[in-house]
């Protein structure tokens, strides 16, 4: 069959591009090897899909080119998607930090996208592998189907058990597009035996600022039996390079608080003072690490200031991450230098587009990755 566009991948980006192009009159085929469209949407946001964020800004995205995402995000904003959600009578709410979720279920978002595709007369072929891609005379061929536009929307390899693969990079390389080395992002850290302190308090959660270089996230941290997780950790993992140390600030006023505790309860020990500031098991473990055995009243202020450093800059060096099996997204991907920021079309291969997570644009935790999927999908869909 002859189409105007063949879209590889029926995830958020692919379906959005298909609906946009279809509604503008293009004949569109979407191909996906999964048995169901939008599988990642279905499991997202704990089943309620954090479909966008009220505070979308280019600074909330990571890419080798920090300007690349600006155009698409500006031309299809979070409010455009919210308007679409409302048009489909999907009730939503802000949970925290501008994160918008469905009141009901993530399936409503998949139904919305499939409904928009249907309005555009889009044909969706599921359970279908991509196979060899032909390219001649300005047309792309897959099996018996051909089109003048081909859209790579197959995402990244995170969560392979859902059918995620790195095929986007193979296709990109085959057509001469660059690929920024992919890596798991929004992913928990693992720790070696030398970081025993953290493993011993598995299950404990607290608020902290996790930071690396000049980037920091103030959210919850969760100590796990493998290492560290929780929103602050997932966020900072996207910036982490192997070998680098992460600093956790558990209380930036710790020095003043310990000195106040010395005055208020001079007979108490450090552990009791830390228990006022932190969960008990974390306070125990930290007091053990600091090793200040004296009563607070017998400690010099300088000793307390030194002890406080363990709370203001508790550093650890991850041994690695839990990898693609647990990564919410893949950072890196198809090099934006190969693409037009306005249309997502490959500069050197007319008719070839790349969108969504397959591209080297990675959002923060909190609905930003879906907003990129919608915005880049619309950008390509309008250009097809
Ligand atoms: P996506 O991966 O969604 O779609 C790619 C499609 O291509 C899939 O349907 C796949 O089957 C298909 N495909 C892959 N390889 C193929 C092959 N070889 N042949 C044929 N088809 C192939 N983001 C957010 O903003 N808010 C949130 O709440 C969450 N929550 C969340 C939870 C969990 C557990 C995960 C894993 C991820 C999230 N995310 C998220 C991230 C978000 O899901 C992700 O960034 C987008 O789904 C990316 O959309 P894409 O359409 O680019 O890829």
Short mmCIF file of C-alpha atoms and ligand atoms in Angstrom, two decimals:
data_model
loop_
_atom_site.label_atom_id
_atom_site.label_comp_id
_atom_site.label_asym_id
_atom_site.label_seq_id
_atom_site.Cartn_x
_atom_site.Cartn_y
_atom_site.Cartn_z
CA UNK A 1 0.00 0.00 0.00
CA UNK A 2 1.09 3.55 -0.58
CA UNK A 3 1.03 5.98 2.35
CA UNK A 4 2.17 9.54 2.91
CA UNK A 5 3.88 8.50 6.14
CA UNK A 6 4.85 5.32 7.93
CA UNK A 7 5.39 5.83 11.66
CA UNK A 8 7.50 3.29 13.51
CA UNK A 9 6.24 2.99 17.09
CA UNK A 10 2.76 3.38 18.59
CA UNK A 11 3.89 5.13 21.78
CA UNK A 12 3.00 8.67 22.83
CA UNK A 13 5.19 10.38 20.24
CA UNK A 14 4.24 8.12 17.32
CA UNK A 15 0.49 8.30 17.99
CA UNK A 16 0.62 12.09 18.39
CA UNK A 17 2.51 12.49 15.11
CA UNK A 18 0.11 10.08 13.37
CA UNK A 19 -3.02 11.89 14.64
CA UNK A 20 -1.62 15.31 13.68
CA UNK A 21 -0.62 14.24 10.17
CA UNK A 22 -3.77 12.19 9.63
CA UNK A 23 -6.06 15.03 10.65
CA UNK A 24 -4.21 17.30 8.22
CA UNK A 25 -5.13 14.90 5.42
CA UNK A 26 -2.09 12.59 5.23
CA UNK A 27 -2.52 8.86 4.74
CA UNK A 28 -0.70 7.38 7.73
CA UNK A 29 0.33 3.88 8.80
CA UNK A 30 1.67 3.18 12.32
CA UNK A 31 3.63 -0.05 12.84
CA UNK A 32 4.51 -1.51 16.25
CA UNK A 33 5.65 -4.95 17.34
CA UNK A 34 3.73 -4.72 20.64
CA UNK A 35 0.26 -6.25 20.93
CA UNK A 36 -1.09 -3.01 22.40
CA UNK A 37 -0.48 0.69 21.66
CA UNK A 38 0.94 3.03 24.31
CA UNK A 39 2.18 0.40 26.77
CA UNK A 40 4.46 2.86 28.59
CA UNK A 41 1.60 5.32 28.92
CA UNK A 42 -0.51 2.59 30.55
CA UNK A 43 2.03 1.96 33.32
CA UNK A 44 3.08 5.59 33.71
CA UNK A 45 2.53 7.74 36.76
CA UNK A 46 1.56 4.74 38.89
CA UNK A 47 -1.29 3.99 36.45
CA UNK A 48 -2.58 7.58 36.36
CA UNK A 49 -0.14 9.00 33.76
CA UNK A 50 1.68 12.18 34.68
CA UNK A 51 0.86 13.50 31.21
CA UNK A 52 2.53 16.91 31.42
CA UNK A 53 3.84 19.56 33.79
CA UNK A 54 2.63 23.11 34.38
CA UNK A 55 6.21 24.39 34.53
CA UNK A 56 7.64 23.12 31.24
CA UNK A 57 10.81 25.01 30.35
CA UNK A 58 13.80 24.10 28.19
CA UNK A 59 15.95 23.96 31.35
CA UNK A 60 14.00 20.87 32.44
CA UNK A 61 15.45 18.87 29.56
CA UNK A 62 18.89 17.36 29.03
CA UNK A 63 20.45 17.25 25.57
CA UNK A 64 23.85 17.79 23.95
CA UNK A 65 22.14 20.87 22.44
CA UNK A 66 20.20 22.60 25.26
CA UNK A 67 18.35 24.78 22.71
CA UNK A 68 17.08 22.03 20.44
CA UNK A 69 13.77 21.37 22.20
CA UNK A 70 12.74 25.04 22.47
CA UNK A 71 10.95 25.38 19.15
CA UNK A 72 8.78 22.25 19.44
CA UNK A 73 7.92 22.92 23.10
CA UNK A 74 6.89 26.46 22.21
CA UNK A 75 4.71 25.45 19.30
CA UNK A 76 2.90 22.68 21.23
CA UNK A 77 2.75 23.61 24.89
CA UNK A 78 1.58 21.81 28.02
CA UNK A 79 -1.60 23.92 27.83
CA UNK A 80 -2.30 22.62 24.32
CA UNK A 81 -2.20 19.09 25.72
CA UNK A 82 -4.32 20.05 28.73
CA UNK A 83 -6.90 21.50 26.29
CA UNK A 84 -6.93 18.16 24.44
CA UNK A 85 -7.35 16.28 27.72
CA UNK A 86 -10.32 18.51 28.59
CA UNK A 87 -11.83 18.13 25.12
CA UNK A 88 -11.88 14.38 25.88
CA UNK A 89 -13.56 15.02 29.25
CA UNK A 90 -10.66 13.51 31.18
CA UNK A 91 -10.61 14.83 34.75
CA UNK A 92 -7.12 15.75 35.96
CA UNK A 93 -5.34 17.19 38.97
CA UNK A 94 -1.99 18.65 39.97
CA UNK A 95 -0.23 16.29 42.36
CA UNK A 96 2.93 18.20 43.27
CA UNK A 97 5.53 20.44 41.60
CA UNK A 98 3.20 21.19 38.66
CA UNK A 99 2.82 17.50 37.76
CA UNK A 100 -0.56 16.83 36.11
CA UNK A 101 -2.19 13.40 36.41
CA UNK A 102 -5.47 11.82 35.29
CA UNK A 103 -7.95 11.50 38.16
CA UNK A 104 -8.98 8.16 36.68
CA UNK A 105 -6.57 6.03 34.70
CA UNK A 106 -3.66 6.28 32.27
CA UNK A 107 -5.78 4.27 29.83
CA UNK A 108 -7.80 7.46 29.24
CA UNK A 109 -4.72 9.02 27.63
CA UNK A 110 -4.24 6.02 25.32
CA UNK A 111 -7.95 6.17 24.43
CA UNK A 112 -7.56 9.90 23.71
CA UNK A 113 -4.62 9.27 21.36
CA UNK A 114 -6.32 6.37 19.59
CA UNK A 115 -9.46 8.51 19.22
CA UNK A 116 -7.43 11.33 17.66
CA UNK A 117 -5.76 8.81 15.32
CA UNK A 118 -9.16 7.48 14.32
CA UNK A 119 -10.34 11.03 13.54
CA UNK A 120 -7.35 11.30 11.24
CA UNK A 121 -8.08 7.97 9.52
CA UNK A 122 -4.76 6.54 10.76
CA UNK A 123 -4.15 2.83 10.23
CA UNK A 124 -2.45 1.16 13.22
CA UNK A 125 -0.83 -2.22 12.69
CA UNK A 126 0.17 -3.86 15.97
CA UNK A 127 2.08 -7.10 16.56
CA UNK A 128 4.14 -6.27 13.48
CA UNK A 129 7.93 -6.20 13.33
CA UNK A 130 9.61 -3.52 11.27
CA UNK A 131 11.87 -5.73 9.16
CA UNK A 132 14.14 -4.35 6.44
CA UNK A 133 13.67 -0.72 5.43
CA UNK A 134 14.15 0.13 1.77
CA UNK A 135 14.92 3.63 0.55
CA UNK A 136 14.92 4.59 -3.11
CA UNK A 137 13.68 7.47 -5.24
CA UNK A 138 12.67 9.49 -2.19
CA UNK A 139 10.41 6.73 -0.81
CA UNK A 140 10.80 4.44 2.19
CA UNK A 141 9.60 0.85 1.93
CA UNK A 142 8.71 -1.62 4.67
CA UNK A 143 7.45 -4.97 3.41
CA UNK A 144 4.78 -4.15 0.84
CA UNK A 145 4.16 -0.64 2.14
CA UNK A 146 5.86 2.53 1.09
CA UNK A 147 5.73 6.22 1.97
CA UNK A 148 7.59 9.43 1.25
CA UNK A 149 7.97 10.03 5.02
CA UNK A 150 9.27 7.65 7.65
CA UNK A 151 9.12 8.58 11.33
CA UNK A 152 11.35 6.90 13.91
CA UNK A 153 9.23 6.87 17.10
CA UNK A 154 10.42 3.62 18.66
CA UNK A 155 11.62 5.21 21.91
CA UNK A 156 14.68 3.99 23.82
CA UNK A 157 15.67 0.65 25.35
CA UNK A 158 14.46 1.33 28.90
CA UNK A 159 12.16 -1.38 30.30
CA UNK A 160 12.85 -4.10 27.69
CA UNK A 161 10.19 -6.34 29.22
CA UNK A 162 7.61 -3.92 27.80
CA UNK A 163 9.05 -4.44 24.31
CA UNK A 164 11.43 -1.46 24.37
CA UNK A 165 14.40 -1.78 22.00
CA UNK A 166 17.27 0.30 20.65
CA UNK A 167 16.13 -0.14 17.05
CA UNK A 168 15.86 3.66 16.68
CA UNK A 169 19.65 3.90 16.86
CA UNK A 170 20.17 1.14 14.30
CA UNK A 171 17.82 2.87 11.85
CA UNK A 172 19.46 6.24 12.53
CA UNK A 173 22.94 4.87 11.94
CA UNK A 174 21.84 3.11 8.80
CA UNK A 175 20.76 6.49 7.39
CA UNK A 176 23.92 8.23 8.58
CA UNK A 177 22.41 10.12 11.54
CA UNK A 178 24.58 10.55 14.63
CA UNK A 179 23.73 8.86 17.91
CA UNK A 180 24.73 10.28 21.30
CA UNK A 181 25.67 7.24 23.43
CA UNK A 182 22.45 6.13 25.15
CA UNK A 183 22.41 5.56 28.92
CA UNK A 184 19.78 4.67 31.51
CA UNK A 185 18.30 7.79 33.17
CA UNK A 186 15.72 8.46 35.91
CA UNK A 187 17.13 5.28 37.41
CA UNK A 188 18.04 4.13 40.96
CA UNK A 189 21.71 3.94 41.96
CA UNK A 190 23.51 0.83 43.19
CA UNK A 191 26.20 1.00 45.86
CA UNK A 192 29.27 -1.11 46.60
CA UNK A 193 30.10 -2.75 49.94
CA UNK A 194 32.11 0.35 50.94
CA UNK A 195 28.82 2.28 51.21
CA UNK A 196 27.41 -0.12 53.81
CA UNK A 197 25.88 2.76 55.81
CA UNK A 198 23.24 3.31 53.16
CA UNK A 199 22.36 -0.35 52.67
CA UNK A 200 21.90 -0.87 56.40
CA UNK A 201 19.01 1.58 56.41
CA UNK A 202 17.11 0.05 53.51
CA UNK A 203 13.47 1.19 53.56
CA UNK A 204 14.16 4.58 55.18
CA UNK A 205 12.99 7.67 53.28
CA UNK A 206 13.71 11.34 53.94
CA UNK A 207 13.72 14.72 52.23
CA UNK A 208 17.09 15.82 50.84
CA UNK A 209 18.75 17.83 48.13
CA UNK A 210 20.67 15.48 45.83
CA UNK A 211 23.27 17.35 43.83
CA UNK A 212 26.08 16.94 41.37
CA UNK A 213 28.17 19.77 39.93
CA UNK A 214 25.77 22.78 39.79
CA UNK A 215 22.52 20.75 39.58
CA UNK A 216 20.40 19.83 42.60
CA UNK A 217 16.93 18.39 43.28
CA UNK A 218 15.07 18.80 46.57
CA UNK A 219 12.72 15.83 46.84
CA UNK A 220 12.42 12.51 48.66
CA UNK A 221 15.31 10.03 48.85
CA UNK A 222 14.73 6.33 49.52
CA UNK A 223 17.46 4.03 50.83
CA UNK A 224 17.12 0.59 49.20
CA UNK A 225 18.86 -2.75 49.72
CA UNK A 226 20.70 -2.17 46.42
CA UNK A 227 21.48 1.52 46.90
CA UNK A 228 19.41 4.70 46.60
CA UNK A 229 16.18 5.63 44.88
CA UNK A 230 13.31 8.13 45.27
CA UNK A 231 12.52 11.18 43.12
CA UNK A 232 15.60 13.26 44.08
CA UNK A 233 17.88 10.34 43.20
CA UNK A 234 16.11 9.51 39.93
CA UNK A 235 16.39 13.15 38.89
CA UNK A 236 20.09 13.45 39.64
CA UNK A 237 20.82 10.08 37.97
CA UNK A 238 20.11 11.69 34.59
CA UNK A 239 23.11 14.00 35.14
CA UNK A 240 25.46 11.37 36.63
CA UNK A 241 28.52 9.99 34.87
CA UNK A 242 30.19 6.76 36.11
CA UNK A 243 32.78 7.49 38.79
CA UNK A 244 31.24 10.78 39.93
CA UNK A 245 30.19 11.40 43.54
CA UNK A 246 26.71 12.60 44.57
CA UNK A 247 26.16 14.89 47.55
CA UNK A 248 23.07 14.65 49.72
CA UNK A 249 22.10 17.61 51.87
CA UNK A 250 19.82 16.30 54.60
CA UNK A 251 19.59 19.59 56.48
CA UNK A 252 21.40 22.69 55.38
CA UNK A 253 21.04 24.30 58.80
CA UNK A 254 22.44 21.25 60.60
CA UNK A 255 25.34 23.12 62.27
CA UNK A 256 23.05 25.73 63.83
CA UNK A 257 20.57 23.04 64.88
CA UNK A 258 23.24 20.90 66.57
CA UNK A 259 24.56 23.93 68.45
CA UNK A 260 21.00 24.77 69.54
CA UNK A 261 20.56 21.12 70.68
CA UNK A 262 23.78 21.44 72.73
CA UNK A 263 22.22 24.33 74.62
CA UNK A 264 18.77 22.73 74.94
CA UNK A 265 19.86 19.18 75.91
CA UNK A 266 23.54 19.23 76.98
CA UNK A 267 23.35 15.78 78.59
CA UNK A 268 22.09 14.10 75.43
CA UNK A 269 24.33 12.45 72.84
CA UNK A 270 24.64 13.16 69.14
CA UNK A 271 22.25 10.35 68.26
CA UNK A 272 19.43 11.99 70.22
CA UNK A 273 20.09 15.33 68.53
CA UNK A 274 20.12 13.75 65.07
CA UNK A 275 16.87 11.91 65.84
CA UNK A 276 15.19 15.32 66.14
CA UNK A 277 16.21 16.08 62.55
CA UNK A 278 16.12 12.74 60.72
CA UNK A 279 14.30 9.39 60.70
CA UNK A 280 15.55 7.29 63.64
CA UNK A 281 17.41 4.60 61.69
CA UNK A 282 19.19 7.19 59.57
CA UNK A 283 20.08 9.19 62.71
CA UNK A 284 21.50 6.00 64.30
CA UNK A 285 23.57 5.12 61.24
CA UNK A 286 24.90 8.65 60.81
CA UNK A 287 25.77 9.02 64.51
CA UNK A 288 27.73 5.75 64.21
CA UNK A 289 29.57 7.05 61.15
CA UNK A 290 30.39 10.42 62.75
CA UNK A 291 31.58 8.61 65.89
CA UNK A 292 31.26 11.55 68.29
CA UNK A 293 30.65 9.67 71.56
CA UNK A 294 30.61 12.61 73.98
CA UNK A 295 27.59 14.36 75.48
CA UNK A 296 26.56 17.39 73.39
CA UNK A 297 27.40 19.72 76.31
CA UNK A 298 30.99 18.44 76.23
CA UNK A 299 31.42 19.03 72.48
CA UNK A 300 33.16 22.15 71.19
CA UNK A 301 31.11 24.10 68.62
CA UNK A 302 33.78 23.26 66.03
CA UNK A 303 33.20 19.52 66.65
CA UNK A 304 29.48 19.97 66.09
CA UNK A 305 30.13 22.00 62.95
CA UNK A 306 32.34 19.18 61.69
CA UNK A 307 29.66 16.60 62.56
CA UNK A 308 27.07 18.72 60.71
CA UNK A 309 29.03 18.30 57.48
CA UNK A 310 27.73 14.72 57.35
CA UNK A 311 24.24 16.18 57.09
CA UNK A 312 24.92 19.07 54.74
CA UNK A 313 27.12 17.16 52.30
CA UNK A 314 26.76 13.42 52.77
CA UNK A 315 28.61 12.18 49.72
CA UNK A 316 28.52 8.77 48.13
CA UNK A 317 29.92 7.31 44.93
CA UNK A 318 27.45 4.98 43.18
CA UNK A 319 28.91 1.73 41.86
CA UNK A 320 26.41 1.97 38.99
CA UNK A 321 22.70 2.13 38.26
CA UNK A 322 19.95 -0.48 38.13
CA UNK A 323 20.19 -0.18 34.33
CA UNK A 324 17.61 -0.23 31.56
CA UNK A 325 15.51 -2.80 33.47
CA UNK A 326 14.57 -0.03 35.95
CA UNK A 327 15.28 3.20 34.05
CA UNK A 328 12.21 5.34 33.42
CA UNK A 329 13.86 6.82 30.32
CA UNK A 330 16.92 6.57 28.12
CA UNK A 331 19.14 9.64 27.95
CA UNK A 332 21.18 10.23 24.79
CA UNK A 333 19.87 8.94 21.48
CA UNK A 334 19.59 10.28 17.94
CA UNK A 335 21.84 13.31 17.74
CA UNK A 336 19.84 16.53 17.49
CA UNK A 337 22.60 17.93 15.24
CA UNK A 338 21.24 15.60 12.54
CA UNK A 339 17.68 16.97 12.87
CA UNK A 340 15.72 20.16 12.22
CA UNK A 341 14.46 21.51 15.56
CA UNK A 342 11.34 22.81 13.84
CA UNK A 343 10.20 19.66 12.03
CA UNK A 344 12.34 16.83 13.50
CA UNK A 345 13.29 15.92 9.92
CA UNK A 346 16.78 14.61 9.25
CA UNK A 347 18.80 17.35 7.59
CA UNK A 348 20.56 14.97 5.21
CA UNK A 349 17.69 12.55 4.52
CA UNK A 350 14.51 14.30 3.34
CA UNK A 351 11.39 12.51 4.56
CA UNK A 352 13.09 10.81 7.53
CA UNK A 353 11.96 12.09 10.96
CA UNK A 354 12.86 11.15 14.55
CA UNK A 355 10.75 12.04 17.59
CA UNK A 356 10.16 11.29 21.27
CA UNK A 357 12.54 9.39 23.50
CA UNK A 358 14.49 8.06 20.51
CA UNK A 359 16.01 11.55 20.22
CA UNK A 360 18.74 12.97 22.47
CA UNK A 361 16.26 15.00 24.56
CA UNK A 362 15.51 13.75 28.08
CA UNK A 363 13.11 15.41 30.46
CA UNK A 364 13.11 15.61 34.23
CA UNK A 365 10.83 13.36 36.21
CA UNK A 366 7.35 14.91 36.40
CA UNK A 367 5.54 14.76 33.05
CA UNK A 368 8.30 16.39 31.01
CA UNK A 369 9.07 13.30 28.93
CA UNK A 370 5.48 12.97 27.78
CA UNK A 371 5.38 16.68 26.96
CA UNK A 372 8.43 16.12 24.76
CA UNK A 373 6.72 13.11 23.12
CA UNK A 374 3.59 15.22 22.39
CA UNK A 375 5.49 18.31 21.21
CA UNK A 376 8.03 16.51 19.00
CA UNK A 377 5.23 14.31 17.63
CA UNK A 378 3.15 17.34 16.68
CA UNK A 379 6.20 19.07 15.13
CA UNK A 380 6.82 16.08 12.84
CA UNK A 381 3.11 15.47 12.22
CA UNK A 382 2.67 19.03 10.95
CA UNK A 383 5.65 18.70 8.62
CA UNK A 384 4.69 15.38 7.03
P1 LIG B 1 7.62 4.69 23.69
O1 LIG B 1 8.67 3.87 24.28
O2 LIG B 1 6.45 5.08 24.53
O3 LIG B 1 7.04 4.05 22.37
C1 LIG B 1 7.86 3.36 21.46
C2 LIG B 1 7.04 2.32 20.74
O4 LIG B 1 7.89 1.68 19.78
C3 LIG B 1 6.52 1.23 21.67
O5 LIG B 1 5.13 1.06 21.48
C4 LIG B 1 7.31 -0.01 21.27
O6 LIG B 1 6.55 -1.20 21.35
C5 LIG B 1 7.69 0.30 19.82
N1 LIG B 1 8.92 -0.39 19.42
C6 LIG B 1 10.12 -0.35 20.06
N2 LIG B 1 10.98 -1.14 19.41
C7 LIG B 1 10.34 -1.65 18.34
C8 LIG B 1 10.71 -2.55 17.31
N3 LIG B 1 11.96 -3.09 17.29
N4 LIG B 1 9.80 -2.88 16.37
C9 LIG B 1 8.53 -2.37 16.42
N5 LIG B 1 8.11 -1.51 17.38
C10 LIG B 1 9.02 -1.17 18.33
N6 LIG B 1 7.00 10.14 31.44
C11 LIG B 1 6.21 11.15 31.85
O7 LIG B 1 6.29 12.23 31.29
N7 LIG B 1 5.31 10.96 32.87
C12 LIG B 1 5.17 9.77 33.52
O8 LIG B 1 4.29 9.61 34.39
C13 LIG B 1 6.04 8.72 33.14
N8 LIG B 1 6.01 7.53 33.81
C14 LIG B 1 6.81 6.49 33.40
C15 LIG B 1 6.77 5.28 34.09
C16 LIG B 1 7.55 4.21 33.65
C17 LIG B 1 7.54 2.92 34.44
C18 LIG B 1 8.37 4.36 32.50
C19 LIG B 1 9.18 3.21 31.97
C20 LIG B 1 8.42 5.57 31.82
C21 LIG B 1 7.65 6.65 32.26
N9 LIG B 1 7.71 7.89 31.62
C22 LIG B 1 6.92 8.91 32.06
C23 LIG B 1 8.54 8.09 30.42
C24 LIG B 1 7.65 7.99 29.17
O9 LIG B 1 6.88 6.80 29.27
C25 LIG B 1 8.47 7.96 27.89
O10 LIG B 1 9.39 9.00 27.87
C26 LIG B 1 7.54 8.06 26.67
O11 LIG B 1 6.63 6.97 26.69
C27 LIG B 1 8.32 8.06 25.38
O12 LIG B 1 7.40 8.02 24.31
P2 LIG B 1 7.86 7.50 22.89
O13 LIG B 1 6.61 7.45 22.07
O14 LIG B 1 9.01 8.27 22.40
O15 LIG B 1 8.40 6.02 23.13
#
